[in-house]
PDB file of C-alpha atoms and ligand atoms in Angstrom:
ATOM      1  CA  MET A   1      10.034 -25.952 -22.963  1.00  0.00           C
ATOM      2  CA  ASN A   2       8.869 -25.231 -19.591  1.00  0.00           C
ATOM      3  CA  GLN A   3       5.708 -23.143 -19.863  1.00  0.00           C
ATOM      4  CA  ASP A   4       5.064 -22.860 -16.096  1.00  0.00           C
ATOM      5  CA  SER A   5       4.963 -19.307 -14.888  1.00  0.00           C
ATOM      6  CA  PRO A   6       8.013 -18.248 -13.007  1.00  0.00           C
ATOM      7  CA  GLN A   7       8.060 -19.452  -9.417  1.00  0.00           C
ATOM      8  CA  ASN A   8       8.310 -17.110  -6.489  1.00  0.00           C
ATOM      9  CA  THR A   9       8.269 -14.090  -8.619  1.00  0.00           C
ATOM     10  CA  ILE A  10       6.079 -12.146  -6.331  1.00  0.00           C
ATOM     11  CA  GLN A  11       7.615 -12.126  -2.880  1.00  0.00           C
ATOM     12  CA  ARG A  12       5.346  -9.946  -0.650  1.00  0.00           C
ATOM     13  CA  HIS A  13       3.872  -6.635  -0.479  1.00  0.00           C
ATOM     14  CA  HIS A  14       6.199  -3.655  -1.235  1.00  0.00           C
ATOM     15  CA  HIS A  15       3.725  -0.737  -0.407  1.00  0.00           C
ATOM     16  CA  ILE A  16      -0.015  -0.043  -0.274  1.00  0.00           C
ATOM     17  CA  THR A  17      -1.151   3.235  -1.754  1.00  0.00           C
ATOM     18  CA  LEU A  18      -4.200   5.252  -0.723  1.00  0.00           C
ATOM     19  CA  CYS A  19      -6.045   8.266  -2.061  1.00  0.00           C
ATOM     20  CA  THR A  20      -6.712  10.196   1.168  1.00  0.00           C
ATOM     21  CA  GLY A  21      -8.190  13.601   2.234  1.00  0.00           C
ATOM     22  CA  GLY A  22      -6.141  16.525   3.647  1.00  0.00           C
ATOM     23  CA  ALA A  23      -2.432  16.257   3.671  1.00  0.00           C
ATOM     24  CA  GLN A  24      -2.174  17.333   7.260  1.00  0.00           C
ATOM     25  CA  GLU A  25      -4.880  15.033   8.325  1.00  0.00           C
ATOM     26  CA  ASP A  26      -3.253  12.062   6.612  1.00  0.00           C
ATOM     27  CA  TYR A  27       0.189  13.037   7.967  1.00  0.00           C
ATOM     28  CA  ASP A  28      -1.021  13.273  11.469  1.00  0.00           C
ATOM     29  CA  PHE A  29      -2.995  10.018  11.345  1.00  0.00           C
ATOM     30  CA  HIS A  30      -0.101   7.934  10.033  1.00  0.00           C
ATOM     31  CA  THR A  31       2.821   9.538  12.029  1.00  0.00           C
ATOM     32  CA  LYS A  32       0.981  10.342  15.323  1.00  0.00           C
ATOM     33  CA  VAL A  33      -1.934   7.896  15.750  1.00  0.00           C
ATOM     34  CA  LEU A  34      -0.349   5.032  13.985  1.00  0.00           C
ATOM     35  CA  SER A  35       3.177   6.048  14.975  1.00  0.00           C
ATOM     36  CA  LEU A  36       4.779   5.246  11.526  1.00  0.00           C
ATOM     37  CA  LYS A  37       7.848   7.122  10.446  1.00  0.00           C
ATOM     38  CA  SER A  38       7.512   9.668   7.598  1.00  0.00           C
ATOM     39  CA  VAL A  39      10.193   8.200   5.411  1.00  0.00           C
ATOM     40  CA  LYS A  40       9.579  10.347   2.228  1.00  0.00           C
ATOM     41  CA  LYS A  41       7.797  13.409   1.225  1.00  0.00           C
ATOM     42  CA  THR A  42       7.422  13.923  -2.384  1.00  0.00           C
ATOM     43  CA  ALA A  43       4.714  14.222  -5.055  1.00  0.00           C
ATOM     44  CA  LEU A  44       3.169  12.071  -7.622  1.00  0.00           C
ATOM     45  CA  TYR A  45       5.671  11.461 -10.560  1.00  0.00           C
ATOM     46  CA  ASP A  46       2.775  11.602 -13.140  1.00  0.00           C
ATOM     47  CA  GLY A  47       0.431  14.306 -14.278  1.00  0.00           C
ATOM     48  CA  ASN A  48       0.509  18.004 -14.927  1.00  0.00           C
ATOM     49  CA  TYR A  49      -0.413  19.267 -11.435  1.00  0.00           C
ATOM     50  CA  PRO A  50       1.317  17.984  -8.284  1.00  0.00           C
ATOM     51  CA  ILE A  51      -0.282  15.785  -5.785  1.00  0.00           C
ATOM     52  CA  TYR A  52       1.663  15.090  -2.626  1.00  0.00           C
ATOM     53  CA  HIS A  53       3.030  11.562  -2.234  1.00  0.00           C
ATOM     54  CA  LEU A  54       3.752  10.781   1.379  1.00  0.00           C
ATOM     55  CA  TYR A  55       5.514   7.611   2.480  1.00  0.00           C
ATOM     56  CA  TYR A  56       5.279   6.071   5.837  1.00  0.00           C
ATOM     57  CA  GLY A  57       7.043   2.992   7.230  1.00  0.00           C
ATOM     58  CA  ASN A  58       9.710   1.771   9.589  1.00  0.00           C
ATOM     59  CA  ASP A  59      13.189   3.319  10.305  1.00  0.00           C
ATOM     60  CA  LEU A  60      14.417   2.723   6.673  1.00  0.00           C
ATOM     61  CA  GLY A  61      11.087   2.622   4.964  1.00  0.00           C
ATOM     62  CA  GLN A  62      11.797  -1.040   4.014  1.00  0.00           C
ATOM     63  CA  GLU A  63       9.591  -3.129   1.593  1.00  0.00           C
ATOM     64  CA  SER A  64       6.388  -4.351   3.229  1.00  0.00           C
ATOM     65  CA  THR A  65       6.474  -1.730   5.929  1.00  0.00           C
ATOM     66  CA  LEU A  66       5.246   1.075   3.594  1.00  0.00           C
ATOM     67  CA  VAL A  67       2.007   2.660   3.396  1.00  0.00           C
ATOM     68  CA  THR A  68       1.837   5.650   0.935  1.00  0.00           C
ATOM     69  CA  SER A  69      -0.718   8.250   0.332  1.00  0.00           C
ATOM     70  CA  PHE A  70      -1.859  10.875  -2.183  1.00  0.00           C
ATOM     71  CA  PRO A  71      -3.827  13.467  -0.192  1.00  0.00           C
ATOM     72  CA  MET A  72      -6.548  14.475  -2.697  1.00  0.00           C
ATOM     73  CA  ARG A  73      -8.725  17.043  -0.826  1.00  0.00           C
ATOM     74  CA  GLN A  74      -6.834  19.892  -2.591  1.00  0.00           C
ATOM     75  CA  SER A  75      -7.772  18.640  -5.992  1.00  0.00           C
ATOM     76  CA  GLY A  76     -11.459  18.263  -4.952  1.00  0.00           C
ATOM     77  CA  ARG A  77     -11.514  14.884  -6.592  1.00  0.00           C
ATOM     78  CA  LYS A  78     -13.517  12.327  -4.693  1.00  0.00           C
ATOM     79  CA  GLY A  79     -13.342   8.497  -4.996  1.00  0.00           C
ATOM     80  CA  ARG A  80     -16.364   6.186  -4.753  1.00  0.00           C
ATOM     81  CA  LYS A  81     -16.144   2.968  -2.727  1.00  0.00           C
ATOM     82  CA  GLY A  82     -17.552  -0.183  -4.273  1.00  0.00           C
ATOM     83  CA  THR A  83     -16.435  -3.376  -5.846  1.00  0.00           C
ATOM     84  CA  GLY A  84     -13.618  -3.942  -8.327  1.00  0.00           C
ATOM     85  CA  GLN A  85     -11.082  -2.351  -6.003  1.00  0.00           C
ATOM     86  CA  THR A  86      -8.978  -3.010  -2.978  1.00  0.00           C
ATOM     87  CA  THR A  87     -11.382  -1.973  -0.257  1.00  0.00           C
ATOM     88  CA  ALA A  88      -9.269  -2.415   2.955  1.00  0.00           C
ATOM     89  CA  LEU A  89      -5.730  -2.588   4.225  1.00  0.00           C
ATOM     90  CA  THR A  90      -4.655  -4.433   7.240  1.00  0.00           C
ATOM     91  CA  LEU A  91      -1.300  -3.817   9.084  1.00  0.00           C
ATOM     92  CA  SER A  92       0.456  -6.126  11.536  1.00  0.00           C
ATOM     93  CA  ILE A  93       0.715  -5.629  15.358  1.00  0.00           C
ATOM     94  CA  PRO A  94       2.073  -7.964  17.964  1.00  0.00           C
ATOM     95  CA  VAL A  95      -0.593 -10.053  19.671  1.00  0.00           C
ATOM     96  CA  SER A  96       0.439  -8.609  23.021  1.00  0.00           C
ATOM     97  CA  ALA A  97      -0.264  -5.163  21.699  1.00  0.00           C
ATOM     98  CA  ILE A  98      -4.045  -5.493  20.865  1.00  0.00           C
ATOM     99  CA  ALA A  99      -5.447  -4.025  24.192  1.00  0.00           C
ATOM    100  CA  PHE A 100      -2.917  -1.073  23.813  1.00  0.00           C
ATOM    101  CA  TRP A 101      -4.221  -0.260  20.318  1.00  0.00           C
ATOM    102  CA  ARG A 102      -7.794  -0.851  21.256  1.00  0.00           C
ATOM    103  CA  LYS A 103      -7.380   1.829  23.874  1.00  0.00           C
ATOM    104  CA  ARG A 104      -5.122   4.119  21.854  1.00  0.00           C
ATOM    105  CA  LEU A 105      -7.483   4.309  18.855  1.00  0.00           C
ATOM    106  CA  ALA A 106     -10.595   4.914  21.152  1.00  0.00           C
ATOM    107  CA  ASP A 107      -8.724   7.619  22.993  1.00  0.00           C
ATOM    108  CA  HIS A 108      -8.064   9.294  19.523  1.00  0.00           C
ATOM    109  CA  GLY A 109     -11.716   9.133  18.814  1.00  0.00           C
ATOM    110  CA  PHE A 110     -11.926   6.361  16.394  1.00  0.00           C
ATOM    111  CA  ALA A 111     -15.042   4.076  16.222  1.00  0.00           C
ATOM    112  CA  LEU A 112     -13.765   0.491  16.644  1.00  0.00           C
ATOM    113  CA  GLY A 113     -14.998  -2.799  15.505  1.00  0.00           C
ATOM    114  CA  GLU A 114     -13.426  -6.037  16.264  1.00  0.00           C
ATOM    115  CA  THR A 115     -13.582  -9.437  14.437  1.00  0.00           C
ATOM    116  CA  GLU A 116     -11.680 -12.564  13.779  1.00  0.00           C
ATOM    117  CA  ARG A 117     -10.778 -13.649  10.261  1.00  0.00           C
ATOM    118  CA  PHE A 118      -8.573 -16.696   9.372  1.00  0.00           C
ATOM    119  CA  GLY A 119      -7.956 -17.188  13.037  1.00  0.00           C
ATOM    120  CA  GLU A 120      -6.453 -13.659  13.379  1.00  0.00           C
ATOM    121  CA  ARG A 121      -7.790 -11.062  15.773  1.00  0.00           C
ATOM    122  CA  ILE A 122      -8.551  -7.818  13.956  1.00  0.00           C
ATOM    123  CA  LEU A 123      -9.354  -4.204  15.008  1.00  0.00           C
ATOM    124  CA  GLN A 124     -11.351  -2.321  12.457  1.00  0.00           C
ATOM    125  CA  PHE A 125     -11.637   1.446  12.061  1.00  0.00           C
ATOM    126  CA  GLN A 126     -11.431   3.939   9.371  1.00  0.00           C
ATOM    127  CA  HIS A 127      -8.713   6.366   8.184  1.00  0.00           C
ATOM    128  CA  PRO A 128     -10.079   9.958   8.681  1.00  0.00           C
ATOM    129  CA  CYS A 129     -11.010  10.123   5.024  1.00  0.00           C
ATOM    130  CA  GLY A 130     -13.059   6.925   5.318  1.00  0.00           C
ATOM    131  CA  ILE A 131     -10.862   4.102   3.992  1.00  0.00           C
ATOM    132  CA  ASP A 132     -11.392   0.921   5.870  1.00  0.00           C
ATOM    133  CA  TYR A 133      -8.310   0.231   7.911  1.00  0.00           C
ATOM    134  CA  GLU A 134      -7.500  -2.753  10.098  1.00  0.00           C
ATOM    135  CA  LEU A 135      -4.707  -3.900  12.573  1.00  0.00           C
ATOM    136  CA  ALA A 136      -4.268  -7.637  12.903  1.00  0.00           C
ATOM    137  CA  ALA A 137      -2.680  -9.343  15.933  1.00  0.00           C
ATOM    138  CA  ILE A 138       0.064 -11.426  14.587  1.00  0.00           C
ATOM    139  CA  ALA A 139       2.654 -13.604  16.545  1.00  0.00           C
ATOM    140  CA  ASP A 140       6.277 -13.742  15.591  1.00  0.00           C
ATOM    141  CA  ASP A 141       6.342 -10.942  13.043  1.00  0.00           C
ATOM    142  CA  ALA A 142      10.112 -10.395  12.581  1.00  0.00           C
ATOM    143  CA  ARG A 143       9.922  -7.196  10.717  1.00  0.00           C
ATOM    144  CA  LYS A 144      11.492  -4.276  12.570  1.00  0.00           C
ATOM    145  CA  PRO A 145       9.125  -1.464  13.617  1.00  0.00           C
ATOM    146  CA  TYR A 146       9.852   2.328  13.704  1.00  0.00           C
ATOM    147  CA  SER A 147      12.065   2.583  16.733  1.00  0.00           C
ATOM    148  CA  ASN A 148      11.393   6.311  17.643  1.00  0.00           C
ATOM    149  CA  GLY A 149       7.708   6.903  17.338  1.00  0.00           C
ATOM    150  CA  GLU A 150       5.014   7.820  19.931  1.00  0.00           C
ATOM    151  CA  VAL A 151       4.291   4.037  20.321  1.00  0.00           C
ATOM    152  CA  PRO A 152       7.174   1.956  21.862  1.00  0.00           C
ATOM    153  CA  PRO A 153       8.778  -0.421  19.503  1.00  0.00           C
ATOM    154  CA  GLU A 154       7.432  -3.530  21.381  1.00  0.00           C
ATOM    155  CA  LEU A 155       3.750  -2.457  20.666  1.00  0.00           C
ATOM    156  CA  ALA A 156       4.365  -0.679  17.233  1.00  0.00           C
ATOM    157  CA  ILE A 157       3.030  -1.672  13.811  1.00  0.00           C
ATOM    158  CA  ARG A 158       5.345  -4.130  11.971  1.00  0.00           C
ATOM    159  CA  GLY A 159       4.164  -3.504   8.518  1.00  0.00           C
ATOM    160  CA  THR A 160       1.535  -4.602   6.038  1.00  0.00           C
ATOM    161  CA  HIS A 161      -0.427  -7.769   6.856  1.00  0.00           C
ATOM    162  CA  GLY A 162      -2.840  -8.084   4.086  1.00  0.00           C
ATOM    163  CA  ILE A 163      -5.276  -6.369   1.576  1.00  0.00           C
ATOM    164  CA  THR A 164      -8.937  -7.120   0.943  1.00  0.00           C
ATOM    165  CA  VAL A 165     -10.043  -6.977  -2.703  1.00  0.00           C
ATOM    166  CA  SER A 166     -13.764  -6.836  -3.494  1.00  0.00           C
ATOM    167  CA  VAL A 167     -14.671  -8.618  -6.712  1.00  0.00           C
ATOM    168  CA  ARG A 168     -17.829  -9.354  -8.667  1.00  0.00           C
ATOM    169  CA  ASP A 169     -16.523 -12.566 -10.028  1.00  0.00           C
ATOM    170  CA  LEU A 170     -14.001 -14.702  -8.219  1.00  0.00           C
ATOM    171  CA  GLU A 171     -13.106 -16.944 -10.994  1.00  0.00           C
ATOM    172  CA  ALA A 172     -11.156 -14.317 -13.012  1.00  0.00           C
ATOM    173  CA  SER A 173      -9.283 -13.137 -10.063  1.00  0.00           C
ATOM    174  CA  GLU A 174      -8.448 -16.725  -9.112  1.00  0.00           C
ATOM    175  CA  GLU A 175      -7.068 -17.345 -12.501  1.00  0.00           C
ATOM    176  CA  PHE A 176      -5.063 -14.141 -12.406  1.00  0.00           C
ATOM    177  CA  MET A 177      -3.531 -14.845  -8.860  1.00  0.00           C
ATOM    178  CA  GLY A 178      -2.478 -18.431  -9.974  1.00  0.00           C
ATOM    179  CA  LEU A 179      -1.235 -17.862 -13.475  1.00  0.00           C
ATOM    180  CA  ALA A 180       0.030 -14.188 -13.349  1.00  0.00           C
ATOM    181  CA  TRP A 181       0.782 -13.334  -9.709  1.00  0.00           C
ATOM    182  CA  ASN A 182       2.393 -16.600  -8.528  1.00  0.00           C
ATOM    183  CA  ALA A 183       0.024 -16.767  -5.451  1.00  0.00           C
ATOM    184  CA  ARG A 184      -1.229 -19.775  -3.676  1.00  0.00           C
ATOM    185  CA  ARG A 185      -4.783 -20.255  -2.810  1.00  0.00           C
ATOM    186  CA  LEU A 186      -4.773 -20.969   0.973  1.00  0.00           C
ATOM    187  CA  THR A 187      -8.241 -21.273   2.417  1.00  0.00           C
ATOM    188  CA  THR A 188     -11.605 -19.622   2.890  1.00  0.00           C
ATOM    189  CA  ASP A 189     -13.200 -17.995   5.988  1.00  0.00           C
ATOM    190  CA  GLY A 190     -16.805 -17.235   5.382  1.00  0.00           C
ATOM    191  CA  LYS A 191     -17.038 -14.879   2.444  1.00  0.00           C
ATOM    192  CA  TYR A 192     -13.220 -14.360   2.390  1.00  0.00           C
ATOM    193  CA  LEU A 193     -10.881 -16.250   0.028  1.00  0.00           C
ATOM    194  CA  ARG A 194      -7.108 -16.065   1.008  1.00  0.00           C
ATOM    195  CA  TYR A 195      -4.245 -16.108  -1.433  1.00  0.00           C
ATOM    196  CA  VAL A 196      -0.648 -15.993  -0.136  1.00  0.00           C
ATOM    197  CA  PHE A 197       2.871 -15.613  -1.677  1.00  0.00           C
ATOM    198  CA  GLY A 198       5.731 -18.134  -1.036  1.00  0.00           C
ATOM    199  CA  GLU A 199       5.556 -19.493   2.431  1.00  0.00           C
ATOM    200  CA  GLY A 200       2.695 -17.120   3.211  1.00  0.00           C
ATOM    201  CA  GLY A 201       2.226 -15.254   6.383  1.00  0.00           C
ATOM    202  CA  THR A 202       2.028 -11.546   7.337  1.00  0.00           C
ATOM    203  CA  GLY A 203       2.808  -9.135   4.524  1.00  0.00           C
ATOM    204  CA  ARG A 204       2.273 -11.868   1.944  1.00  0.00           C
ATOM    205  CA  ILE A 205      -1.519 -11.952   1.835  1.00  0.00           C
ATOM    206  CA  VAL A 206      -4.393 -10.975  -0.558  1.00  0.00           C
ATOM    207  CA  ASP A 207      -7.958 -11.663   0.539  1.00  0.00           C
ATOM    208  CA  PHE A 208     -10.842 -11.559  -1.880  1.00  0.00           C
ATOM    209  CA  VAL A 209     -14.494 -11.105  -1.150  1.00  0.00           C
ATOM    210  CA  ALA A 210     -17.223 -11.515  -3.830  1.00  0.00           C
ATOM    211  CA  GLU A 211     -19.718  -8.689  -3.616  1.00  0.00           C
ATOM    212  CA  THR A 212     -21.910  -8.712  -6.639  1.00  0.00           C
ATOM    213  CA  ARG A 213     -24.415  -6.025  -5.770  1.00  0.00           C
ATOM    214  CA  LEU A 214     -22.091  -3.099  -5.118  1.00  0.00           C
ATOM    215  CA  PRO A 215     -21.509  -0.394  -7.783  1.00  0.00           C
ATOM    216  CA  PRO A 216     -17.934  -0.357  -9.179  1.00  0.00           C
ATOM    217  CA  ALA A 217     -15.375   1.633  -7.277  1.00  0.00           C
ATOM    218  CA  THR A 218     -13.522   4.408  -8.863  1.00  0.00           C
ATOM    219  CA  TRP A 219      -9.965   3.726 -10.205  1.00  0.00           C
ATOM    220  CA  THR A 220      -8.747   7.377 -10.583  1.00  0.00           C
ATOM    221  CA  PHE A 221      -7.065   9.402  -7.998  1.00  0.00           C
ATOM    222  CA  GLY A 222      -9.932  10.380  -5.679  1.00  0.00           C
ATOM    223  CA  GLU A 223     -10.344  10.869  -1.943  1.00  0.00           C
ATOM    224  CA  GLY A 224     -11.379   7.983   0.097  1.00  0.00           C
ATOM    225  CA  ILE A 225     -10.175   4.787  -1.621  1.00  0.00           C
ATOM    226  CA  VAL A 226      -7.223   2.500  -1.769  1.00  0.00           C
ATOM    227  CA  HIS A 227      -5.406   3.211  -5.120  1.00  0.00           C
ATOM    228  CA  HIS A 228      -3.238   0.096  -5.581  1.00  0.00           C
ATOM    229  CA  CYS A 229      -1.162  -2.456  -3.936  1.00  0.00           C
ATOM    230  CA  ALA A 230       2.543  -2.974  -4.949  1.00  0.00           C
ATOM    231  CA  PHE A 231       4.254  -6.277  -4.605  1.00  0.00           C
ATOM    232  CA  GLN A 232       8.036  -6.800  -4.399  1.00  0.00           C
ATOM    233  CA  VAL A 233       9.971  -8.645  -7.036  1.00  0.00           C
ATOM    234  CA  LYS A 234      13.617  -9.444  -6.821  1.00  0.00           C
ATOM    235  CA  ASP A 235      15.273  -7.788  -9.751  1.00  0.00           C
ATOM    236  CA  TYR A 236      14.616  -6.446 -13.389  1.00  0.00           C
ATOM    237  CA  ASP A 237      14.979  -9.901 -14.884  1.00  0.00           C
ATOM    238  CA  VAL A 238      12.067 -11.149 -12.657  1.00  0.00           C
ATOM    239  CA  GLN A 239      10.126  -8.063 -13.405  1.00  0.00           C
ATOM    240  CA  ASP A 240      10.617  -8.628 -17.205  1.00  0.00           C
ATOM    241  CA  ALA A 241       9.488 -12.114 -16.700  1.00  0.00           C
ATOM    242  CA  VAL A 242       6.406 -11.099 -14.828  1.00  0.00           C
ATOM    243  CA  LYS A 243       5.584  -8.620 -17.592  1.00  0.00           C
ATOM    244  CA  ALA A 244       6.222 -11.100 -20.425  1.00  0.00           C
ATOM    245  CA  ASN A 245       4.008 -13.676 -18.650  1.00  0.00           C
ATOM    246  CA  LEU A 246       1.224 -11.117 -18.113  1.00  0.00           C
ATOM    247  CA  GLU A 247       1.280 -10.179 -21.812  1.00  0.00           C
ATOM    248  CA  GLY A 248       1.475 -13.866 -22.844  1.00  0.00           C
ATOM    249  CA  LEU A 249      -1.711 -14.475 -20.856  1.00  0.00           C
ATOM    250  CA  GLY A 250      -3.453 -11.580 -22.579  1.00  0.00           C
ATOM    251  CA  TYR A 251      -3.016  -8.713 -20.022  1.00  0.00           C
ATOM    252  CA  THR A 252      -1.510  -6.592 -22.887  1.00  0.00           C
ATOM    253  CA  ASP A 253      -2.176  -3.363 -21.123  1.00  0.00           C
ATOM    254  CA  THR A 254       0.645  -4.038 -18.437  1.00  0.00           C
ATOM    255  CA  SER A 255       2.619  -0.882 -18.270  1.00  0.00           C
ATOM    256  CA  GLU A 256       6.167  -0.331 -19.216  1.00  0.00           C
ATOM    257  CA  ARG A 257       8.804   0.025 -16.364  1.00  0.00           C
ATOM    258  CA  LYS A 258       8.321   3.331 -14.562  1.00  0.00           C
ATOM    259  CA  ASP A 259      11.101   4.984 -12.628  1.00  0.00           C
ATOM    260  CA  ARG A 260       9.584   6.025  -9.178  1.00  0.00           C
ATOM    261  CA  GLY A 261      12.791   7.379  -7.790  1.00  0.00           C
ATOM    262  CA  TYR A 262      13.113   4.777  -4.981  1.00  0.00           C
ATOM    263  CA  PHE A 263      11.962   1.721  -7.006  1.00  0.00           C
ATOM    264  CA  ASP A 264      11.045   0.842 -10.511  1.00  0.00           C
ATOM    265  CA  SER A 265       7.587  -0.459 -11.198  1.00  0.00           C
ATOM    266  CA  ILE A 266       5.218  -2.131 -13.705  1.00  0.00           C
ATOM    267  CA  TYR A 267       1.390  -1.885 -13.349  1.00  0.00           C
ATOM    268  CA  VAL A 268      -1.425  -4.083 -14.411  1.00  0.00           C
ATOM    269  CA  ARG A 269      -5.149  -3.665 -14.044  1.00  0.00           C
ATOM    270  CA  THR A 270      -6.295  -7.018 -12.616  1.00  0.00           C
ATOM    271  CA  PRO A 271      -9.441  -8.744 -13.728  1.00  0.00           C
ATOM    272  CA  SER A 272     -11.453  -7.489 -10.719  1.00  0.00           C
ATOM    273  CA  GLY A 273     -10.362  -3.896 -11.366  1.00  0.00           C
ATOM    274  CA  ALA A 274      -7.852  -3.596  -8.600  1.00  0.00           C
ATOM    275  CA  LEU A 275      -4.582  -2.163  -9.659  1.00  0.00           C
ATOM    276  CA  PHE A 276      -1.500  -4.190  -8.838  1.00  0.00           C
ATOM    277  CA  GLU A 277       2.179  -3.149  -9.190  1.00  0.00           C
ATOM    278  CA  ALA A 278       5.294  -5.241  -9.384  1.00  0.00           C
ATOM    279  CA  THR A 279       8.189  -3.358  -7.916  1.00  0.00           C
ATOM    280  CA  VAL A 280      12.058  -3.564  -7.837  1.00  0.00           C
ATOM    281  CA  SER A 281      13.588  -1.562  -5.074  1.00  0.00           C
ATOM    282  CA  LYS A 282      16.559   0.570  -6.049  1.00  0.00           C
ATOM    283  CA  PRO A 283      19.836  -0.484  -4.322  1.00  0.00           C
ATOM    284  CA  LYS A 284      19.491   2.302  -1.832  1.00  0.00           C
ATOM    285  CA  GLY A 285      15.679   2.417  -1.512  1.00  0.00           C
ATOM    286  CA  MET A 286      14.396   5.294   0.492  1.00  0.00           C
ATOM    287  CA  LEU A 287      18.008   6.389   1.054  1.00  0.00           C
ATOM    288  CA  THR A 288      18.559   7.097  -2.727  1.00  0.00           C
ATOM    289  CA  ASP A 289      18.237  10.880  -2.138  1.00  0.00           C
ATOM    290  CA  GLU A 290      18.543  11.328   1.606  1.00  0.00           C
ATOM    291  CA  GLY A 291      20.835  10.041   4.368  1.00  0.00           C
ATOM    292  CA  PHE A 292      19.392   8.041   7.195  1.00  0.00           C
ATOM    293  CA  ASP A 293      19.462  10.909   9.574  1.00  0.00           C
ATOM    294  CA  GLU A 294      17.607  13.230   7.203  1.00  0.00           C
ATOM    295  CA  LEU A 295      15.138  10.485   5.952  1.00  0.00           C
ATOM    296  CA  GLY A 296      11.673  12.163   5.403  1.00  0.00           C
ATOM    297  CA  THR A 297      12.689  15.436   6.756  1.00  0.00           C
ATOM    298  CA  SER A 298      12.361  17.662   3.590  1.00  0.00           C
ATOM    299  CA  PHE A 299      10.300  17.692   0.395  1.00  0.00           C
ATOM    300  CA  LYS A 300      11.799  15.939  -2.656  1.00  0.00           C
ATOM    301  CA  VAL A 301      10.684  17.474  -5.969  1.00  0.00           C
ATOM    302  CA  PRO A 302       9.736  14.794  -8.456  1.00  0.00           C
ATOM    303  CA  PRO A 303      11.782  14.833 -11.630  1.00  0.00           C
ATOM    304  CA  VAL A 304       8.762  15.656 -13.740  1.00  0.00           C
ATOM    305  CA  PHE A 305       8.514  19.052 -11.865  1.00  0.00           C
ATOM    306  CA  ALA A 306      12.183  19.731 -11.459  1.00  0.00           C
ATOM    307  CA  ASN A 307      11.951  22.903 -13.505  1.00  0.00           C
ATOM    308  CA  ARG A 308       8.744  24.095 -11.724  1.00  0.00           C
ATOM    309  CA  THR A 309       9.851  23.782  -8.070  1.00  0.00           C
ATOM    310  CA  LYS A 310       8.767  27.188  -6.963  1.00  0.00           C
ATOM    311  CA  GLU A 311       5.371  26.994  -8.691  1.00  0.00           C
ATOM    312  CA  ILE A 312       4.580  23.535  -7.124  1.00  0.00           C
ATOM    313  CA  MET A 313       5.849  24.563  -3.726  1.00  0.00           C
ATOM    314  CA  GLU A 314       3.406  27.458  -3.854  1.00  0.00           C
ATOM    315  CA  TYR A 315       0.627  25.293  -5.112  1.00  0.00           C
ATOM    316  CA  LEU A 316       0.813  22.282  -2.671  1.00  0.00           C
ATOM    317  CA  GLU A 317      -1.199  22.878   0.580  1.00  0.00           C
ATOM    318  CA  PRO A 318       0.926  23.652   3.712  1.00  0.00           C
ATOM    319  CA  LEU A 319       2.104  20.750   5.686  1.00  0.00           C
ATOM    320  CA  LYS A 320       3.548  21.083   9.181  1.00  0.00           C
ATOM    321  CA  TYR A 321       5.987  18.402  10.337  1.00  0.00           C
TER     322      TYR A 321
HETATM  323 FE1  FE2 B   1       2.829   2.268  -5.999  1.00  0.00          FE
END
């Protein structure tokens, strides 16, 4: 009997989800400054009170181009940065676009840092709510960018590049990545340790950094932190195999499959504390409830609030788009 964990189950990022500040602030940052397309406007599918769930990506909102956010300011709930959480997200831009983005971000008033990690040039700044955000200059990223944003396609963001996860203890995360998440340990650069999926490359990266003296970051929905990273798996059979493998390893608190409207997901709290999700896109993805021409243009009421539409629309903060 082959007891190896299933190979190539985790393919790449599916989406990265943030707990941000004001809805308008988040919307303007992602759609105007970063020039991503608003591909879905809905709300969290869980809970008793609605929280916006805003999706940004390329023309179709394809897997690994998606950043999503829960604007939390309305709730008054704050997150706390620290270790045991995803602490930064990195998106991919063409190498030829780095000077353009340096100027664009500065012109929009963002304080910029610049560094090189794993041989990649990186612009560092913060989302207006304080989340650490990066753009990495990547050659030959074949993903199609949003074709109709403020930024011309040849300079535009291609999609996710990587996430950085802060951990107290690398050993448990290394075991998780190898045995449960089918990742490959690539290399280190200073304090950073890089894991990749499949053939690796942009959109298939998780970097770990050991930070033993930071307080634990919050896990709940609260302004100013990354909430989780979702990873694409091919189909339900693979998702079931990932879940069974997790449970067989002792991660018995892996969630059941949850219907998120545009994809189906299982969630696991990884040993570091960072929440990971294994996601199967529905056949029509973001087009499940809107045609291409209407994508992202109207608010989609989550099923959990279907009989409270008027109430939740009155409750949610105004959003101009
Ligand atoms: Fe998610």
